[in-house]
GROMACS .gro file of C-alpha atoms in nm:
model
  358
    1MET     CA    1   2.314   5.797   6.870
    2LYS     CA    2   2.423   6.126   6.715
    3ILE     CA    3   2.321   6.150   6.349
    4ALA     CA    4   2.381   6.409   6.076
    5CYS     CA    5   2.171   6.423   5.759
    6ILE     CA    6   2.352   6.585   5.468
    7GLY     CA    7   2.068   6.742   5.270
    8GLY     CA    8   1.728   6.845   5.400
    9GLY     CA    9   1.474   6.714   5.149
   10VAL     CA   10   1.189   6.468   5.195
   11ALA     CA   11   1.416   6.167   5.252
   12ALA     CA   12   1.614   6.332   5.534
   13LEU     CA   13   1.310   6.486   5.699
   14TYR     CA   14   1.113   6.164   5.703
   15PHE     CA   15   1.411   5.966   5.828
   16ALA     CA   16   1.444   6.216   6.113
   17ILE     CA   17   1.076   6.173   6.200
   18ALA     CA   18   1.091   5.793   6.177
   19MET     CA   19   1.410   5.773   6.384
   20LYS     CA   20   1.271   5.998   6.658
   21ARG     CA   21   0.956   5.787   6.667
   22ARG     CA   22   1.169   5.475   6.706
   23GLN     CA   23   1.434   5.624   6.936
   24PRO     CA   24   1.329   5.956   7.094
   25ALA     CA   25   1.673   6.001   7.251
   26ALA     CA   26   1.853   6.006   6.916
   27ALA     CA   27   2.021   6.342   6.842
   28ILE     CA   28   1.955   6.435   6.479
   29GLU     CA   29   2.081   6.739   6.291
   30ILE     CA   30   1.982   6.811   5.931
   31PHE     CA   31   2.218   7.022   5.720
   32GLU     CA   32   2.022   7.200   5.442
   33ARG     CA   33   2.224   7.402   5.192
   34ASP     CA   34   1.936   7.635   5.100
   35SER     CA   35   1.780   7.904   5.317
   36GLU     CA   36   1.463   7.833   5.514
   37ASP     CA   37   1.249   8.042   5.278
   38ARG     CA   38   1.367   7.856   4.967
   39ASN     CA   39   1.127   7.564   4.938
   40SER     CA   40   1.041   7.522   4.572
   41GLY     CA   41   0.907   7.256   4.342
   42TRP     CA   42   0.581   7.152   4.185
   43GLY     CA   43   0.353   6.860   4.267
   44ILE     CA   44   0.448   6.509   4.370
   45ILE     CA   45   0.252   6.185   4.362
   46LEU     CA   46   0.149   6.029   4.693
   47ARG     CA   47   0.136   5.654   4.636
   48GLU     CA   48  -0.105   5.458   4.856
   49PRO     CA   49   0.154   5.206   4.985
   50MET     CA   50   0.369   5.501   5.093
   51LEU     CA   51   0.078   5.673   5.267
   52GLU     CA   52  -0.013   5.354   5.452
   53ALA     CA   53   0.346   5.317   5.575
   54MET     CA   54   0.348   5.684   5.682
   55GLN     CA   55   0.025   5.641   5.873
   56ARG     CA   56   0.168   5.345   6.064
   57MET     CA   57   0.487   5.538   6.142
   58ASP     CA   58   0.348   5.880   6.237
   59GLU     CA   59  -0.022   5.957   6.236
   60ALA     CA   60   0.027   6.329   6.299
   61SER     CA   61   0.230   6.405   5.986
   62HIS     CA   62   0.018   6.164   5.780
   63ALA     CA   63  -0.298   6.355   5.869
   64ALA     CA   64  -0.133   6.690   5.795
   65ILE     CA   65  -0.017   6.569   5.453
   66LEU     CA   66  -0.361   6.439   5.355
   67ALA     CA   67  -0.513   6.771   5.460
   68ARG     CA   68  -0.303   6.943   5.191
   69ALA     CA   69  -0.347   6.680   4.919
   70VAL     CA   70  -0.583   6.654   4.622
   71SER     CA   71  -0.711   6.339   4.455
   72TRP     CA   72  -0.844   6.215   4.122
   73ASP     CA   73  -0.997   5.893   3.988
   74GLN     CA   74  -0.929   5.907   3.614
   75ILE     CA   75  -0.637   5.917   3.371
   76GLU     CA   76  -0.692   6.096   3.041
   77ILE     CA   77  -0.487   6.009   2.732
   78ARG     CA   78  -0.494   6.255   2.442
   79HIS     CA   79  -0.355   6.128   2.113
   80LYS     CA   80  -0.413   6.240   1.753
   81GLY     CA   81  -0.702   6.463   1.854
   82GLU     CA   82  -0.884   6.181   2.035
   83VAL     CA   83  -0.935   6.128   2.408
   84SER     CA   84  -0.938   5.807   2.612
   85LEU     CA   85  -1.052   5.807   2.976
   86LEU     CA   86  -0.929   5.535   3.210
   87SER     CA   87  -1.151   5.512   3.518
   88ASN     CA   88  -1.072   5.361   3.860
   89GLN     CA   89  -0.721   5.505   3.846
   90PHE     CA   90  -0.721   5.662   4.193
   91GLY     CA   91  -0.436   5.890   4.280
   92ARG     CA   92  -0.333   6.163   4.524
   93SER     CA   93  -0.081   6.442   4.500
   94THR     CA   94   0.037   6.746   4.689
   95GLY     CA   95   0.282   7.030   4.638
   96ARG     CA   96   0.643   6.950   4.720
   97HIS     CA   97   0.659   7.275   4.918
   98ALA     CA   98   0.353   7.170   5.120
   99LEU     CA   99   0.500   6.827   5.197
  100VAL     CA  100   0.833   6.974   5.302
  101GLU     CA  101   0.661   7.230   5.528
  102VAL     CA  102   0.467   6.954   5.707
  103LEU     CA  103   0.775   6.735   5.751
  104ARG     CA  104   0.996   7.023   5.869
  105ALA     CA  105   0.744   7.122   6.133
  106ARG     CA  106   0.701   6.765   6.255
  107ALA     CA  107   1.075   6.694   6.266
  108VAL     CA  108   1.135   7.006   6.476
  109GLU     CA  109   0.839   6.919   6.701
  110LEU     CA  110   1.000   6.580   6.769
  111GLY     CA  111   1.329   6.744   6.868
  112CYS     CA  112   1.536   6.744   6.548
  113ARG     CA  113   1.751   7.041   6.454
  114ILE     CA  114   1.749   7.181   6.098
  115LEU     CA  115   2.044   7.401   6.004
  116TYR     CA  116   1.958   7.612   5.699
  117SER     CA  117   2.208   7.772   5.459
  118SER     CA  118   2.450   7.505   5.579
  119PRO     CA  119   2.614   7.310   5.299
  120ALA     CA  120   2.811   7.023   5.451
  121SER     CA  121   3.023   6.732   5.334
  122ALA     CA  122   3.104   6.398   5.492
  123ALA     CA  123   3.458   6.517   5.548
  124ASP     CA  124   3.330   6.818   5.745
  125LEU     CA  125   3.109   6.609   5.974
  126ALA     CA  126   3.278   6.269   6.005
  127GLY     CA  127   3.437   6.330   6.344
  128GLY     CA  128   3.131   6.467   6.521
  129TYR     CA  129   2.865   6.205   6.446
  130GLN     CA  130   2.824   5.830   6.469
  131LEU     CA  131   2.617   5.812   6.150
  132LEU     CA  132   2.613   6.029   5.837
  133VAL     CA  133   2.299   6.002   5.624
  134GLY     CA  134   2.362   6.102   5.263
  135SER     CA  135   2.033   6.260   5.160
  136ASP     CA  136   2.165   6.522   4.919
  137GLY     CA  137   1.957   6.436   4.615
  138ILE     CA  138   2.018   6.343   4.256
  139LYS     CA  139   2.346   6.537   4.235
  140SER     CA  140   2.471   6.376   4.556
  141GLY     CA  141   2.828   6.430   4.663
  142CYS     CA  142   2.781   6.158   4.928
  143ARG     CA  143   2.702   5.907   4.653
  144GLU     CA  144   3.027   5.988   4.477
  145GLN     CA  145   3.215   5.924   4.801
  146ILE     CA  146   3.058   5.578   4.836
  147GLY     CA  147   3.101   5.521   4.463
  148ALA     CA  148   3.476   5.515   4.511
  149ALA     CA  149   3.428   5.186   4.698
  150ALA     CA  150   3.137   5.033   4.500
  151PRO     CA  151   3.013   5.072   4.140
  152ILE     CA  152   2.734   5.312   4.044
  153ALA     CA  153   2.516   5.211   3.747
  154ARG     CA  154   2.374   5.490   3.529
  155VAL     CA  155   2.126   5.478   3.240
  156GLN     CA  156   2.043   5.806   3.070
  157SER     CA  157   1.721   5.877   2.881
  158ALA     CA  158   1.757   5.981   2.518
  159ASN     CA  159   1.477   6.235   2.567
  160ARG     CA  160   1.476   6.586   2.711
  161PHE     CA  161   1.228   6.692   2.979
  162ILE     CA  162   1.138   7.000   3.180
  163TRP     CA  163   0.941   7.017   3.507
  164LEU     CA  164   0.693   7.306   3.504
  165GLY     CA  165   0.393   7.440   3.689
  166CYS     CA  166   0.054   7.539   3.550
  167ASP     CA  167  -0.197   7.783   3.701
  168LYS     CA  168  -0.486   7.547   3.639
  169ALA     CA  169  -0.598   7.248   3.845
  170PHE     CA  170  -0.683   6.957   3.620
  171ASP     CA  171  -0.948   6.724   3.759
  172ARG     CA  172  -0.751   6.413   3.658
  173MET     CA  173  -0.406   6.300   3.550
  174VAL     CA  174  -0.353   6.389   3.184
  175PHE     CA  175  -0.108   6.257   2.925
  176ASP     CA  176  -0.130   6.475   2.616
  177PHE     CA  177   0.069   6.366   2.308
  178GLN     CA  178   0.101   6.633   2.039
  179GLN     CA  179   0.251   6.588   1.694
  180THR     CA  180   0.443   6.892   1.567
  181THR     CA  181   0.649   6.982   1.262
  182HIS     CA  182   0.960   6.875   1.456
  183GLY     CA  183   0.816   6.554   1.600
  184PRO     CA  184   0.604   6.454   1.902
  185VAL     CA  185   0.595   6.652   2.226
  186TRP     CA  186   0.401   6.522   2.524
  187VAL     CA  187   0.311   6.622   2.878
  188HIS     CA  188   0.245   6.440   3.207
  189ALA     CA  189   0.010   6.671   3.402
  190TYR     CA  190  -0.175   6.634   3.732
  191PRO     CA  191  -0.317   6.867   4.000
  192PHE     CA  192  -0.141   6.929   4.330
  193SER     CA  193  -0.360   7.201   4.483
  194ALA     CA  194  -0.696   7.366   4.429
  195ASP     CA  195  -0.558   7.592   4.155
  196LYS     CA  196  -0.228   7.449   4.029
  197SER     CA  197  -0.092   7.147   3.845
  198THR     CA  198   0.241   6.987   3.769
  199PHE     CA  199   0.322   7.000   3.396
  200VAL     CA  200   0.616   6.780   3.289
  201VAL     CA  201   0.699   6.820   2.921
  202GLU     CA  202   0.912   6.564   2.736
  203CYS     CA  203   1.034   6.526   2.378
  204ALA     CA  204   1.299   6.350   2.172
  205GLN     CA  205   1.636   6.517   2.119
  206GLN     CA  206   1.552   6.577   1.752
  207THR     CA  207   1.235   6.764   1.849
  208PHE     CA  208   1.423   6.956   2.118
  209ASP     CA  209   1.684   7.068   1.864
  210GLY     CA  210   1.422   7.144   1.598
  211PHE     CA  211   1.241   7.392   1.820
  212GLY     CA  212   1.565   7.534   1.960
  213PHE     CA  213   1.451   7.465   2.314
  214GLY     CA  214   1.705   7.550   2.581
  215ARG     CA  215   1.884   7.810   2.367
  216ARG     CA  216   1.699   8.119   2.486
  217ALA     CA  217   1.541   8.245   2.804
  218LEU     CA  218   1.295   7.992   2.942
  219SER     CA  219   1.006   8.236   2.890
  220SER     CA  220   1.048   8.189   2.514
  221ASP     CA  221   1.019   7.810   2.546
  222LEU     CA  222   0.714   7.844   2.771
  223ALA     CA  223   0.536   8.057   2.510
  224ARG     CA  224   0.604   7.787   2.249
  225LEU     CA  225   0.479   7.511   2.480
  226GLU     CA  226   0.165   7.707   2.565
  227ASP     CA  227   0.094   7.720   2.192
  228ILE     CA  228   0.158   7.345   2.143
  229PHE     CA  229  -0.071   7.251   2.435
  230ALA     CA  230  -0.327   7.530   2.382
  231ALA     CA  231  -0.623   7.291   2.364
  232LEU     CA  232  -0.535   7.141   2.703
  233LEU     CA  233  -0.434   7.465   2.875
  234GLY     CA  234  -0.708   7.700   2.759
  235ASP     CA  235  -0.631   8.036   2.921
  236ALA     CA  236  -0.386   7.887   3.170
  237SER     CA  237  -0.015   7.966   3.161
  238LEU     CA  238   0.304   7.775   3.239
  239THR     CA  239   0.570   7.868   3.492
  240GLY     CA  240   0.929   7.757   3.552
  241LEU     CA  241   1.132   7.781   3.869
  242SER     CA  242   1.356   8.041   3.702
  243ASP     CA  243   1.403   8.196   3.358
  244ALA     CA  244   1.709   7.983   3.287
  245PRO     CA  245   1.711   7.746   2.986
  246HIS     CA  246   1.916   7.490   3.180
  247GLU     CA  247   1.593   7.359   3.335
  248TRP     CA  248   1.573   7.121   3.036
  249ARG     CA  249   1.747   6.794   3.130
  250GLN     CA  250   1.796   6.431   3.035
  251PHE     CA  251   1.680   6.195   3.307
  252GLU     CA  252   1.945   5.966   3.453
  253GLN     CA  253   1.844   5.649   3.635
  254ILE     CA  254   2.102   5.573   3.904
  255ARG     CA  255   2.158   5.260   4.109
  256CYS     CA  256   2.432   5.207   4.368
  257ASP     CA  257   2.570   4.858   4.429
  258SER     CA  258   2.627   4.958   4.792
  259LEU     CA  259   2.412   5.194   4.998
  260HIS     CA  260   2.664   5.232   5.277
  261HIS     CA  261   3.035   5.257   5.349
  262GLU     CA  262   3.191   5.297   5.694
  263GLN     CA  263   2.971   5.550   5.879
  264MET     CA  264   2.792   5.680   5.565
  265VAL     CA  265   2.456   5.554   5.433
  266LEU     CA  266   2.252   5.676   5.135
  267ILE     CA  267   1.876   5.733   5.113
  268GLY     CA  268   1.636   5.880   4.856
  269ASP     CA  269   1.764   6.016   4.524
  270ALA     CA  270   2.118   6.003   4.658
  271ALA     CA  271   2.084   5.624   4.663
  272HIS     CA  272   1.871   5.559   4.354
  273THR     CA  273   1.645   5.734   4.105
  274ALA     CA  274   1.337   5.618   3.914
  275HIS     CA  275   1.196   5.782   3.603
  276PHE     CA  276   0.925   6.037   3.679
  277SER     CA  277   0.675   5.866   3.447
  278ILE     CA  278   0.588   5.612   3.718
  279GLY     CA  279   0.579   5.866   4.004
  280SER     CA  280   0.773   5.667   4.264
  281GLY     CA  281   1.063   5.892   4.365
  282THR     CA  282   0.899   6.020   4.683
  283ARG     CA  283   0.777   5.671   4.769
  284LEU     CA  284   1.131   5.531   4.748
  285ALA     CA  285   1.263   5.816   4.964
  286VAL     CA  286   1.004   5.762   5.239
  287GLU     CA  287   1.041   5.384   5.234
  288ASP     CA  288   1.421   5.420   5.255
  289ALA     CA  289   1.379   5.649   5.555
  290ILE     CA  290   1.151   5.408   5.739
  291ALA     CA  291   1.367   5.105   5.658
  292LEU     CA  292   1.683   5.277   5.783
  293ALA     CA  293   1.516   5.387   6.108
  294ASP     CA  294   1.381   5.037   6.163
  295SER     CA  295   1.719   4.875   6.095
  296LEU     CA  296   1.895   5.105   6.339
  297HIS     CA  297   1.625   5.046   6.601
  298GLN     CA  298   1.674   4.670   6.586
  299GLY     CA  299   2.009   4.722   6.752
  300GLY     CA  300   2.351   4.568   6.709
  301ALA     CA  301   2.665   4.730   6.577
  302LEU     CA  302   2.631   5.002   6.312
  303PRO     CA  303   2.775   4.787   6.028
  304GLU     CA  304   2.518   4.517   6.106
  305ALA     CA  305   2.231   4.767   6.101
  306LEU     CA  306   2.343   4.919   5.772
  307ALA     CA  307   2.380   4.574   5.617
  308ARG     CA  308   2.017   4.496   5.717
  309TYR     CA  309   1.907   4.821   5.552
  310GLN     CA  310   2.101   4.735   5.236
  311GLN     CA  311   1.947   4.388   5.214
  312GLN     CA  312   1.592   4.511   5.271
  313ARG     CA  313   1.602   4.793   5.020
  314SER     CA  314   1.797   4.635   4.736
  315GLU     CA  315   1.523   4.396   4.625
  316ALA     CA  316   1.234   4.640   4.673
  317VAL     CA  317   1.409   4.926   4.495
  318GLY     CA  318   1.531   4.698   4.218
  319SER     CA  319   1.174   4.601   4.128
  320VAL     CA  320   1.058   4.964   4.112
  321GLN     CA  321   1.363   5.070   3.912
  322GLN     CA  322   1.306   4.793   3.658
  323GLN     CA  323   0.950   4.917   3.601
  324ALA     CA  324   1.074   5.275   3.577
  325LEU     CA  325   1.344   5.176   3.328
  326HIS     CA  326   1.088   5.001   3.104
  327SER     CA  327   0.868   5.312   3.121
  328MET     CA  328   1.158   5.547   3.043
  329GLN     CA  329   1.265   5.335   2.746
  330TRP     CA  330   0.906   5.321   2.616
  331PHE     CA  331   0.903   5.699   2.599
  332ASP     CA  332   1.251   5.697   2.444
  333ARG     CA  333   1.108   5.480   2.164
  334ILE     CA  334   0.780   5.665   2.130
  335ALA     CA  335   0.819   5.694   1.752
  336GLU     CA  336   0.756   5.317   1.737
  337HIS     CA  337   0.413   5.359   1.899
  338TYR     CA  338   0.299   5.699   1.776
  339SER     CA  339   0.128   5.579   1.457
  340LEU     CA  340  -0.101   5.342   1.651
  341PRO     CA  341  -0.474   5.424   1.678
  342LEU     CA  342  -0.588   5.551   2.016
  343ALA     CA  343  -0.706   5.217   2.161
  344ALA     CA  344  -0.383   5.035   2.074
  345PHE     CA  345  -0.170   5.331   2.180
  346SER     CA  346  -0.348   5.343   2.517
  347ARG     CA  347  -0.287   4.971   2.573
  348ALA     CA  348   0.082   5.010   2.491
  349PHE     CA  349   0.099   5.306   2.727
  350LEU     CA  350  -0.068   5.116   3.013
  351PHE     CA  351   0.165   4.816   2.984
  352ARG     CA  352   0.484   5.016   2.925
  353SER     CA  353   0.634   4.950   3.272
  354LEU     CA  354   0.610   4.575   3.216
  355GLY     CA  355   0.838   4.594   2.914
  356GLN     CA  356   0.565   4.486   2.672
  357ALA     CA  357   0.322   4.659   2.442
  358ALA     CA  358  -0.003   4.488   2.541
   0.00000   0.00000   0.00000
């Protein structure tokens, strides 16, 4: 089978690895719009169920990923000047750039071809491949093509967020909630290397407007955020991917009624998104990749294989997305919880993905 992946992120790379492990003779080409040296991003969470599936699929890349990962065993909640530590909350993370480097190298080792600086569309590639894998991320053009034949559900967060890096490695996952003159601002932070952490800042639209975030160069916003989170950061500083204010966004949870149409199939963020507060985006991408490779390997006509993939992923993804939606909406309504004392606030935080306060 000749396969083209449109987009060269984690979903496409892991699908290529999984497919080559299942069918070494498959010819796979990955079309990546960015250049080879552009591999950016901060840390990502490595969920244990995902790592177990990766180990079963490909021991070599699994070992290489763990070699570049860090771990923690506590979550720290900071609220109203008090601190709550939740033990036995084991987690792992790594840099997105590190994960992509490992997966690129392994995909090439297995015989896949990665074409950099090669933006491509389904229309460009349709005649030359038996299968087109839409793996072009949250702004997917492939999704819009399939969306013409099946509905796409979208739910947008009321909050604004920005994904930043920090030149300090926290020794645990930290959620720091700060009250300001314009309302609460909070951060989800966790280490991804020996000296760096992910630092995702979120706030309500009213707070965003009150501070004037997104109206100036990003460096101005970073200085303000460093002041707000001074107690957590100490001497550390924050970094964005550019100095553009457009890095502030509203999260959009996306779900496609159909993951395939004709010779096109969607995986990863092109197929569905889950709010970053539950850390499952990479897990969904990897599990999609494995499920699609397995469905194709089972044989039969292409429509039959894609239907199997659709059936397998719909229920699993739906459960994760429901939890993510509850979590997103909890943060959207944070004003309802903010006055709670630390113990009650922590309980509400822990149970947020279940759609209940305690």
